[in-house]
Tab-separated table of C-alpha atoms in Angstrom:
chain	number	residue	atom	x	y	z
A	261	UNK	CA	65.391	49.321	97.266
A	262	UNK	CA	62.116	51.329	96.595
A	263	UNK	CA	61.822	54.621	98.415
A	264	UNK	CA	58.199	55.645	100.070
A	265	UNK	CA	58.750	59.160	100.719
A	266	UNK	CA	56.185	61.858	100.409
A	267	UNK	CA	56.849	65.438	99.811
A	268	UNK	CA	55.445	67.724	102.471
A	269	UNK	CA	54.465	70.078	99.776
A	270	UNK	CA	52.171	68.369	98.244
A	271	UNK	CA	52.097	66.062	94.527
A	272	UNK	CA	50.915	66.245	91.044
A	273	UNK	CA	47.566	64.864	90.214
A	274	UNK	CA	49.320	62.591	87.331
A	275	UNK	CA	52.418	62.540	85.077
A	276	UNK	CA	50.678	65.035	82.710
A	277	UNK	CA	50.628	67.564	85.322
A	278	UNK	CA	54.357	67.023	85.304
A	279	UNK	CA	54.706	67.269	81.821
A	280	UNK	CA	53.106	70.905	81.628
A	281	UNK	CA	55.026	72.027	84.288
A	282	UNK	CA	58.476	70.844	83.488
A	283	UNK	CA	57.183	72.197	79.627
A	284	UNK	CA	56.300	75.219	80.939
A	285	UNK	CA	59.355	75.853	83.193
A	286	UNK	CA	61.498	74.970	79.671
A	287	UNK	CA	59.121	77.055	77.026
A	288	UNK	CA	60.035	80.679	78.044
A	289	UNK	CA	61.166	84.150	75.885
A	290	UNK	CA	63.989	82.346	74.511
A	291	UNK	CA	62.041	79.297	73.043
A	292	UNK	CA	59.346	81.735	71.459
A	293	UNK	CA	62.180	83.308	69.375
A	294	UNK	CA	65.607	82.470	69.807
A	295	UNK	CA	65.524	78.777	69.023
A	296	UNK	CA	63.370	79.489	65.249
A	297	UNK	CA	65.397	81.667	64.688
A	298	UNK	CA	68.639	79.396	65.082
A	299	UNK	CA	67.086	76.762	62.894
A	300	UNK	CA	66.844	79.758	60.195
A	301	UNK	CA	70.586	80.983	60.819
A	302	UNK	CA	72.508	77.449	61.430
A	303	UNK	CA	71.226	75.217	58.388
A	304	UNK	CA	67.559	74.662	58.921
A	305	UNK	CA	66.634	70.746	58.833
A	306	UNK	CA	70.515	69.987	59.787
A	307	UNK	CA	70.455	72.177	62.735
A	308	UNK	CA	67.422	70.586	63.746
A	309	UNK	CA	68.589	67.302	63.521
A	310	UNK	CA	71.762	68.498	65.393
A	311	UNK	CA	69.700	70.064	67.871
A	312	UNK	CA	68.042	66.803	68.573
A	313	UNK	CA	70.821	65.009	68.886
A	314	UNK	CA	72.151	67.055	71.484
A	315	UNK	CA	68.903	67.180	72.959
A	316	UNK	CA	69.638	63.317	73.621
A	317	UNK	CA	73.123	63.240	74.329
A	318	UNK	CA	72.932	66.257	76.837
A	319	UNK	CA	69.688	68.062	77.764
A	320	UNK	CA	67.923	64.623	78.316
A	321	UNK	CA	70.264	62.708	80.801
A	322	UNK	CA	70.482	66.038	82.824
A	323	UNK	CA	66.574	67.048	83.185
A	324	UNK	CA	66.730	62.720	84.224
A	325	UNK	CA	69.200	62.990	86.590
A	326	UNK	CA	66.860	66.172	88.294
A	327	UNK	CA	64.056	64.440	88.056
A	328	UNK	CA	64.684	61.605	89.714
A	329	UNK	CA	67.079	62.824	92.659
A	330	UNK	CA	63.901	65.211	93.177
A	331	UNK	CA	61.541	61.919	93.107
A	332	UNK	CA	63.724	59.822	95.618
A	333	UNK	CA	64.337	62.592	98.038
A	334	UNK	CA	61.188	63.935	97.901
A	335	UNK	CA	62.865	67.420	99.180
A	336	UNK	CA	63.845	70.948	97.849
A	337	UNK	CA	67.173	70.166	95.868
A	338	UNK	CA	69.730	71.171	98.407
A	339	UNK	CA	68.129	68.903	100.972
A	340	UNK	CA	67.757	66.383	98.350
A	341	UNK	CA	71.311	66.513	97.573
A	342	UNK	CA	72.066	66.545	101.207
A	343	UNK	CA	69.849	63.165	102.036
A	344	UNK	CA	70.778	61.481	98.579
A	345	UNK	CA	74.371	61.685	99.612
A	346	UNK	CA	74.364	60.988	103.273
A	347	UNK	CA	72.506	57.551	101.912
A	348	UNK	CA	74.832	56.495	100.004
A	349	UNK	CA	77.882	57.508	102.220
A	350	UNK	CA	79.621	60.397	100.419
A	351	UNK	CA	79.888	64.000	101.750
A	352	UNK	CA	76.888	66.164	102.603
A	353	UNK	CA	78.436	69.074	100.654
A	354	UNK	CA	77.073	68.325	97.687
A	355	UNK	CA	74.066	70.097	98.794
A	356	UNK	CA	76.123	73.053	98.455
A	357	UNK	CA	76.175	72.918	94.710
A	358	UNK	CA	72.146	73.010	94.933
A	359	UNK	CA	71.747	75.587	96.822
A	360	UNK	CA	73.841	77.580	94.644
A	361	UNK	CA	71.832	76.390	91.635
A	362	UNK	CA	68.648	77.902	93.710
A	363	UNK	CA	70.235	81.616	94.333
A	364	UNK	CA	70.818	81.364	90.046
A	365	UNK	CA	67.354	80.888	89.397
A	366	UNK	CA	66.368	83.493	91.929
A	367	UNK	CA	69.288	85.910	90.075
A	368	UNK	CA	67.676	84.915	87.049
A	369	UNK	CA	63.948	85.382	87.944
A	370	UNK	CA	65.127	88.712	89.278
A	371	UNK	CA	65.723	90.294	85.404
A	372	UNK	CA	63.208	87.700	83.918
A	373	UNK	CA	60.501	89.684	85.985
A	374	UNK	CA	61.600	92.938	83.995
A	375	UNK	CA	61.440	91.390	81.051
A	376	UNK	CA	57.871	89.878	81.409
A	377	UNK	CA	56.438	93.011	82.559
A	378	UNK	CA	57.488	94.563	79.123
A	379	UNK	CA	55.255	91.746	77.647
A	380	UNK	CA	52.468	92.868	79.703
A	381	UNK	CA	52.924	96.651	78.824
A	382	UNK	CA	52.425	95.458	75.076
A	383	UNK	CA	49.538	93.843	75.637
A	384	UNK	CA	47.714	97.387	76.234
A	385	UNK	CA	49.838	99.226	73.793
A	386	UNK	CA	49.120	96.539	70.765
A	387	UNK	CA	45.277	96.799	71.964
A	388	UNK	CA	45.003	100.288	71.652
A	389	UNK	CA	46.450	100.381	68.339
A	390	UNK	CA	49.754	102.542	69.072
A	391	UNK	CA	51.833	100.380	66.502
A	392	UNK	CA	49.121	100.640	63.413
A	393	UNK	CA	50.674	102.206	60.714
A	394	UNK	CA	53.790	103.139	62.115
A	395	UNK	CA	57.584	102.696	60.861
A	396	UNK	CA	59.733	100.851	62.377
A	397	UNK	CA	61.929	104.076	63.482
A	398	UNK	CA	58.442	105.167	65.715
A	399	UNK	CA	58.444	101.406	66.893
A	400	UNK	CA	62.052	102.186	67.770
A	401	UNK	CA	61.530	105.139	69.463
A	402	UNK	CA	58.631	103.677	71.769
A	403	UNK	CA	60.700	100.527	72.989
A	404	UNK	CA	63.402	103.694	73.618
A	405	UNK	CA	60.745	105.861	75.777
A	406	UNK	CA	59.822	102.890	77.980
A	407	UNK	CA	63.037	101.336	78.700
A	408	UNK	CA	64.554	105.012	79.716
A	409	UNK	CA	61.017	105.404	82.226
A	410	UNK	CA	62.685	103.978	85.405
A	411	UNK	CA	59.169	103.732	87.006
A	412	UNK	CA	57.471	102.775	84.449
A	413	UNK	CA	59.772	99.730	84.466
A	414	UNK	CA	59.364	99.184	88.098
A	415	UNK	CA	55.397	99.190	87.888
A	416	UNK	CA	55.531	96.272	85.391
A	417	UNK	CA	58.116	94.823	87.005
A	418	UNK	CA	56.000	94.723	90.092
A	419	UNK	CA	53.199	93.373	88.332
A	420	UNK	CA	54.695	90.393	87.308
A	421	UNK	CA	56.445	89.522	90.227
A	422	UNK	CA	53.667	89.738	92.222
A	423	UNK	CA	50.920	87.016	89.591
A	424	UNK	CA	54.331	84.819	90.075
A	425	UNK	CA	54.533	85.069	93.519
A	426	UNK	CA	50.528	84.639	94.139
A	427	UNK	CA	50.909	81.372	92.219
A	428	UNK	CA	53.617	79.984	94.233
A	429	UNK	CA	52.114	81.285	97.878
A	430	UNK	CA	49.186	79.079	96.906
A	431	UNK	CA	51.158	76.021	97.031
A	432	UNK	CA	51.513	72.996	94.312
A	433	UNK	CA	48.361	72.146	93.949
A	434	UNK	CA	45.795	74.944	94.784
A	435	UNK	CA	49.013	77.607	93.123
A	436	UNK	CA	51.132	75.632	90.778
A	437	UNK	CA	49.249	73.019	89.346
A	438	UNK	CA	45.797	75.092	88.989
A	439	UNK	CA	47.213	77.932	87.093
A	440	UNK	CA	49.481	75.435	84.568
A	441	UNK	CA	46.420	73.285	83.823
A	442	UNK	CA	45.419	77.009	82.780
A	443	UNK	CA	48.662	78.242	81.407
A	444	UNK	CA	49.673	75.798	79.478
A	445	UNK	CA	46.314	74.665	77.125
A	446	UNK	CA	46.330	78.599	76.737
A	447	UNK	CA	49.522	78.894	75.326
A	448	UNK	CA	48.692	76.278	73.039
A	449	UNK	CA	45.840	77.380	71.717
A	450	UNK	CA	47.295	80.937	71.623
A	451	UNK	CA	49.863	79.230	69.481
A	452	UNK	CA	47.878	77.672	67.333
A	453	UNK	CA	45.482	80.947	66.727
A	454	UNK	CA	48.735	82.744	65.494
A	455	UNK	CA	49.929	79.388	63.229
A	456	UNK	CA	46.431	79.774	61.770
A	457	UNK	CA	46.644	83.571	61.190
A	458	UNK	CA	50.188	82.864	58.994
A	459	UNK	CA	48.960	80.356	56.910
A	460	UNK	CA	46.355	83.175	55.554
A	461	UNK	CA	49.563	86.247	54.989
A	462	UNK	CA	50.697	84.519	51.528
A	463	UNK	CA	54.290	84.044	53.302
A	464	UNK	CA	53.561	80.472	55.028
A	465	UNK	CA	56.008	78.623	52.485
A	466	UNK	CA	58.997	82.058	52.956
A	467	UNK	CA	58.827	81.357	56.673
A	468	UNK	CA	59.164	77.310	56.050
A	469	UNK	CA	61.953	77.828	53.850
A	470	UNK	CA	64.008	80.132	56.143
A	471	UNK	CA	63.335	77.658	59.217
A	472	UNK	CA	63.625	73.998	57.181
A	473	UNK	CA	65.660	74.528	53.832
A	474	UNK	CA	68.778	71.747	54.651
A	475	UNK	CA	71.847	73.606	54.506
A	476	UNK	CA	74.620	70.971	55.950
A	477	UNK	CA	77.533	73.490	54.742
A	478	UNK	CA	76.386	75.459	57.997
A	479	UNK	CA	76.061	72.988	60.018
A	480	UNK	CA	79.847	73.311	61.577
A	481	UNK	CA	78.663	77.126	62.681
A	482	UNK	CA	75.634	75.649	64.049
A	483	UNK	CA	77.425	72.445	66.270
A	484	UNK	CA	78.185	74.905	69.432
A	485	UNK	CA	74.963	77.167	69.565
A	486	UNK	CA	73.075	73.363	68.780
A	487	UNK	CA	74.594	71.973	72.252
A	488	UNK	CA	74.747	75.203	73.905
A	489	UNK	CA	70.625	75.384	73.280
A	490	UNK	CA	70.020	72.217	73.871
A	491	UNK	CA	71.215	72.843	77.393
A	492	UNK	CA	69.571	75.599	78.108
A	493	UNK	CA	66.144	74.927	76.049
A	494	UNK	CA	64.940	72.415	79.215
A	495	UNK	CA	65.845	75.224	82.164
A	496	UNK	CA	67.576	72.479	83.311
A	497	UNK	CA	70.546	73.282	85.915
A	498	UNK	CA	68.944	75.655	88.528
A	499	UNK	CA	66.719	73.187	90.685
A	500	UNK	CA	63.242	73.769	88.769
A	501	UNK	CA	63.373	70.091	87.515
A	502	UNK	CA	63.862	68.923	90.319
A	503	UNK	CA	61.598	70.013	92.493
A	504	UNK	CA	59.156	69.317	90.013
A	505	UNK	CA	60.142	65.815	90.278
A	506	UNK	CA	59.829	65.725	93.916
A	507	UNK	CA	55.850	66.157	93.570
A	508	UNK	CA	55.941	63.382	90.614
A	509	UNK	CA	54.167	60.396	91.312
A	510	UNK	CA	55.920	57.237	91.919
A	511	UNK	CA	54.016	54.980	89.002
A	512	UNK	CA	55.030	57.702	86.163
A	513	UNK	CA	57.994	56.749	84.150
A	514	UNK	CA	61.056	59.274	84.785
A	515	UNK	CA	62.279	58.638	81.363
A	516	UNK	CA	59.259	58.734	79.323
A	517	UNK	CA	57.869	61.475	80.890
A	518	UNK	CA	61.206	63.509	80.215
A	519	UNK	CA	61.609	62.748	76.491
A	520	UNK	CA	58.097	63.430	76.256
A	521	UNK	CA	58.900	67.122	77.863
A	522	UNK	CA	61.803	67.218	75.189
A	523	UNK	CA	60.250	66.325	71.977
A	524	UNK	CA	57.129	68.970	73.318
A	525	UNK	CA	59.362	71.754	73.751
A	526	UNK	CA	60.919	71.283	71.168
A	527	UNK	CA	57.535	71.620	69.138
A	528	UNK	CA	56.210	74.704	70.372
A	529	UNK	CA	59.733	76.401	69.566
A	530	UNK	CA	59.407	75.131	65.768
A	531	UNK	CA	56.135	76.292	66.233
A	532	UNK	CA	56.616	79.585	67.371
A	533	UNK	CA	58.952	79.984	64.266
A	534	UNK	CA	55.974	78.385	62.027
A	535	UNK	CA	53.660	80.970	63.298
A	536	UNK	CA	56.097	84.343	63.508
A	537	UNK	CA	58.049	84.584	60.712
A	538	UNK	CA	55.914	84.146	57.920
A	539	UNK	CA	54.145	87.729	59.819
A	540	UNK	CA	57.616	89.158	59.146
A	541	UNK	CA	58.190	88.667	56.172
A	542	UNK	CA	54.639	89.544	55.081
A	543	UNK	CA	55.423	93.196	56.595
A	544	UNK	CA	58.640	92.958	54.497
A	545	UNK	CA	61.238	92.768	57.149
A	546	UNK	CA	64.354	90.425	57.517
A	547	UNK	CA	64.474	88.572	60.545
A	548	UNK	CA	67.387	89.518	62.924
A	549	UNK	CA	68.546	88.737	66.594
A	550	UNK	CA	68.419	90.250	69.835
A	551	UNK	CA	65.913	91.469	72.595
A	552	UNK	CA	65.027	94.060	70.126
A	553	UNK	CA	63.402	91.424	67.721
A	554	UNK	CA	60.057	90.433	70.512
A	555	UNK	CA	59.770	94.520	71.155
A	556	UNK	CA	60.579	96.407	67.721
A	557	UNK	CA	60.737	94.149	64.858
A	558	UNK	CA	57.243	92.088	65.682
A	559	UNK	CA	55.164	95.166	66.865
A	560	UNK	CA	56.074	96.691	63.498
A	561	UNK	CA	55.036	93.997	61.915
A	562	UNK	CA	51.507	93.281	63.173
A	563	UNK	CA	51.462	97.249	62.683
A	564	UNK	CA	51.449	96.917	59.302
A	565	UNK	CA	49.776	93.687	58.470
A	566	UNK	CA	45.787	92.802	58.205
A	567	UNK	CA	44.286	92.067	61.334
A	568	UNK	CA	47.515	92.867	62.590
A	569	UNK	CA	46.782	94.694	66.239
A	570	UNK	CA	43.924	91.454	67.210
A	571	UNK	CA	47.084	89.450	66.484
A	572	UNK	CA	49.526	91.464	67.757
A	573	UNK	CA	47.509	90.935	71.255
A	574	UNK	CA	47.553	87.150	71.154
A	575	UNK	CA	51.107	87.364	70.749
A	576	UNK	CA	52.074	89.370	73.520
A	577	UNK	CA	49.774	87.213	75.959
A	578	UNK	CA	51.385	84.161	74.379
A	579	UNK	CA	54.866	85.460	75.335
A	580	UNK	CA	53.724	87.071	78.794
A	581	UNK	CA	52.168	83.310	79.647
A	582	UNK	CA	55.776	81.959	78.351
A	583	UNK	CA	57.110	84.179	80.581
A	584	UNK	CA	54.858	83.115	83.760
A	585	UNK	CA	55.136	79.549	83.909
A	586	UNK	CA	58.829	80.138	83.378
A	587	UNK	CA	59.076	82.358	86.294
A	588	UNK	CA	57.193	80.349	89.162
A	589	UNK	CA	59.332	77.753	88.344
A	590	UNK	CA	62.419	79.680	89.098
A	591	UNK	CA	60.880	80.800	92.466
A	592	UNK	CA	59.589	77.250	93.779
A	593	UNK	CA	63.014	75.727	94.723
A	594	UNK	CA	63.601	78.622	97.209
A	595	UNK	CA	60.430	78.392	98.487
A	596	UNK	CA	60.112	74.560	99.230
A	597	UNK	CA	64.019	74.367	100.943
A	598	UNK	CA	62.616	77.693	102.597
A	599	UNK	CA	59.761	75.674	104.166
A	600	UNK	CA	61.355	73.247	105.121
A	601	UNK	CA	64.586	74.079	106.984
A	602	UNK	CA	62.181	76.932	108.902
A	603	UNK	CA	58.806	75.731	108.982
A	604	UNK	CA	57.768	79.551	108.118
A	605	UNK	CA	53.896	79.498	106.130
A	606	UNK	CA	54.538	79.447	102.594
A	607	UNK	CA	52.927	82.757	102.114
A	608	UNK	CA	55.300	84.514	104.056
A	609	UNK	CA	58.546	82.540	102.553
A	610	UNK	CA	57.066	83.426	99.362
A	611	UNK	CA	56.339	87.111	100.357
A	612	UNK	CA	60.516	87.797	101.118
A	613	UNK	CA	61.739	85.492	98.295
A	614	UNK	CA	59.757	87.608	96.088
A	615	UNK	CA	60.581	90.918	97.586
A	616	UNK	CA	64.056	90.191	97.313
A	617	UNK	CA	64.191	89.119	93.788
A	618	UNK	CA	62.413	92.336	92.871
A	619	UNK	CA	65.094	94.607	94.859
A	620	UNK	CA	67.219	92.656	92.982
A	621	UNK	CA	65.553	93.266	89.950
A	622	UNK	CA	66.005	97.381	90.615
A	623	UNK	CA	69.257	96.908	88.602
A	624	UNK	CA	67.858	95.492	86.018
A	625	UNK	CA	65.619	98.408	85.360
A	626	UNK	CA	67.912	100.969	86.253
A	627	UNK	CA	70.742	99.472	83.890
A	628	UNK	CA	68.260	100.780	80.817
A	629	UNK	CA	67.984	104.212	82.302
A	630	UNK	CA	69.622	106.228	85.233
A	631	UNK	CA	73.008	103.942	85.303
A	632	UNK	CA	73.199	104.604	81.732
A	633	UNK	CA	73.438	108.278	82.334
A	634	UNK	CA	75.370	107.938	85.720
A	635	UNK	CA	79.496	108.570	85.173
A	636	UNK	CA	82.136	108.613	87.210
A	637	UNK	CA	86.061	109.001	87.595
A	638	UNK	CA	88.476	106.925	89.114
A	639	UNK	CA	91.753	107.823	89.439
A	640	UNK	CA	93.878	105.097	88.389
A	641	UNK	CA	97.600	105.891	89.070
A	642	UNK	CA	97.651	109.700	88.115
A	643	UNK	CA	95.188	108.925	85.318
A	644	UNK	CA	91.408	109.587	85.497
A	645	UNK	CA	89.288	107.251	83.731
A	646	UNK	CA	85.580	107.390	82.816
A	647	UNK	CA	83.228	104.736	84.105
A	648	UNK	CA	79.023	103.788	83.811
A	649	UNK	CA	78.002	103.367	87.461
A	650	UNK	CA	76.996	99.877	87.747
A	651	UNK	CA	79.253	98.737	84.831
A	652	UNK	CA	81.785	95.986	85.389
A	653	UNK	CA	84.470	95.151	82.991
A	654	UNK	CA	82.006	97.023	79.924
A	655	UNK	CA	78.978	94.756	80.579
A	656	UNK	CA	75.638	97.326	83.114
A	657	UNK	CA	74.233	95.143	85.720
A	658	UNK	CA	71.897	93.293	83.357
A	659	UNK	CA	74.367	92.397	81.306
A	660	UNK	CA	76.394	90.800	84.534
A	661	UNK	CA	74.147	88.954	85.954
A	662	UNK	CA	72.678	87.536	82.636
A	663	UNK	CA	76.284	86.193	81.881
A	664	UNK	CA	76.831	84.838	85.461
A	665	UNK	CA	74.315	83.034	85.207
A	666	UNK	CA	73.658	81.728	81.428
A	667	UNK	CA	77.047	81.491	80.971
A	668	UNK	CA	78.465	80.095	84.500
A	669	UNK	CA	76.163	78.931	86.973
A	670	UNK	CA	73.840	76.914	84.324
A	671	UNK	CA	76.352	74.697	83.016
A	672	UNK	CA	78.078	74.145	86.630
A	673	UNK	CA	74.792	73.343	88.406
A	674	UNK	CA	73.794	71.015	85.392
A	675	UNK	CA	76.971	69.484	85.733
A	676	UNK	CA	76.739	69.080	89.225
A	677	UNK	CA	73.181	67.271	89.235
A	678	UNK	CA	74.216	64.881	86.419
A	679	UNK	CA	77.362	63.644	88.007
A	680	UNK	CA	75.702	63.491	91.417
A	681	UNK	CA	72.627	60.992	89.127
A	682	UNK	CA	75.790	59.242	87.826
A	683	UNK	CA	78.634	58.955	90.203
A	684	UNK	CA	77.507	59.488	93.675
A	685	UNK	CA	73.960	57.959	94.316
A	686	UNK	CA	75.264	54.426	93.026
A	687	UNK	CA	74.026	52.913	90.086
A	688	UNK	CA	71.230	50.453	91.573
A	689	UNK	CA	69.865	53.831	93.268
A	690	UNK	CA	69.263	55.135	89.517
A	691	UNK	CA	68.127	51.960	88.371
A	692	UNK	CA	65.519	51.439	90.996
A	693	UNK	CA	63.947	55.385	90.657
A	694	UNK	CA	64.049	55.141	86.739
A	695	UNK	CA	62.575	51.728	86.632
A	696	UNK	CA	63.503	51.059	82.919
A	697	UNK	CA	62.920	46.998	82.138
A	698	UNK	CA	65.619	46.711	79.299
A	699	UNK	CA	68.721	46.232	80.956
A	700	UNK	CA	70.386	47.541	77.534
A	701	UNK	CA	68.368	51.106	77.663
A	702	UNK	CA	68.911	51.251	81.298
A	703	UNK	CA	72.768	50.916	80.372
A	704	UNK	CA	72.845	53.819	77.840
A	705	UNK	CA	70.708	55.501	79.919
A	706	UNK	CA	73.043	55.634	82.453
A	707	UNK	CA	76.085	55.622	80.326
A	708	UNK	CA	74.686	59.002	79.255
A	709	UNK	CA	74.480	60.357	82.234
A	710	UNK	CA	77.736	59.157	83.571
A	711	UNK	CA	79.916	60.103	80.704
A	712	UNK	CA	78.395	61.359	77.562
A	713	UNK	CA	76.403	64.575	79.172
A	714	UNK	CA	78.975	65.732	81.447
A	715	UNK	CA	81.745	65.981	78.750
A	716	UNK	CA	79.056	68.192	76.558
A	717	UNK	CA	78.300	70.086	79.285
A	718	UNK	CA	81.874	70.855	80.167
A	719	UNK	CA	82.497	71.482	76.157
A	720	UNK	CA	79.352	73.908	76.896
A	721	UNK	CA	80.882	75.667	79.414
A	722	UNK	CA	84.204	76.339	78.046
A	723	UNK	CA	82.655	77.582	74.504
A	724	UNK	CA	80.540	79.943	76.122
A	725	UNK	CA	83.782	81.333	78.291
A	726	UNK	CA	85.698	81.466	74.994
A	727	UNK	CA	82.662	83.382	73.360
């Protein structure tokens, strides 16, 4: 039987706003560089086909599961699983999985805000012409000096967190919807400007060949990376898509909308590669993997090509917009949950959660400077060993948080949501919420949610831990 529940937080004006919101959540820092690079390294066009297959078999079913859980309950993730589990006659302890996902989102935001702050600084630095005509070593030195200054990083981290908090505090319509109506079109406009510039560099086809030359011999090497990125690229597993689904209009088709978001996210990632790689090749550089690409390789490239100063500003504004749209989706699930549970005003809830994320983020800031120099000795059975303060298992604080969230909690969160939708809610509840007219198409979707996606997530989880 259909439900007519209404979210206490409000709702999106239309399905297109949900598409903008979900795409904004999915398109982050990784989409702008990591995915295009993976396409080039793991077989070009062959990798794209495998990636799209993995999106269809893993990413889309999990995203559909999150969205339908959110819309059917009209509540935050933890409350959603609690209410729907009770309605289905199952244990309400399923809500613990969603609560863990919301904690994961806050942990991710704590370090995401630090990196987002870097993009804000680079907008100013590139605009001032600090990278014009400099060498690669000088750009690397600039980046090293920046991250070695804790108070400088704290300042930008604080500003980025404030921007995210202000957006969330204003609510679904005045904050989230209004900002996304501006941020997402701006993101596409900036992307098109960069793409147009890339066409003038004389190296556009070199970028096309790097990304799309069909190399089937690399498919085996790229299979697991394609599966992993297909899962992570849609921002599933932490409840962001679920809470956005709670604000989705009842008449919107969940399956069609989610497929649209998946295709749009992939399109943006490919567009980013086509826009950026010709600039890298025009500067005589070879693309390589790592965070230094965005903050070392590209600033050097922009500093050594025509009109690079202007295009560099455009690029880092694009990075900041992508990071901002993702950050607000990470904060919203827990804000919605606490508003529902405590009845405290949204502004105060947002303030305290943002402060907690900001405080935890200081650990990431200090991982690059203060804690790198801080060493201590531990007496281990008479033998003294030297350790870096804040380091665990060879990883610093930032590395530990990144590993724990991306390798462990995200896959487990996605597994929890898709299993809940496929096995706990029941076939008829899922059928009612999806409203898929074709029996064959519904049976296929339900089969993917029940069997294929969970197995795929377990493979990704095992592979991440093994790696």
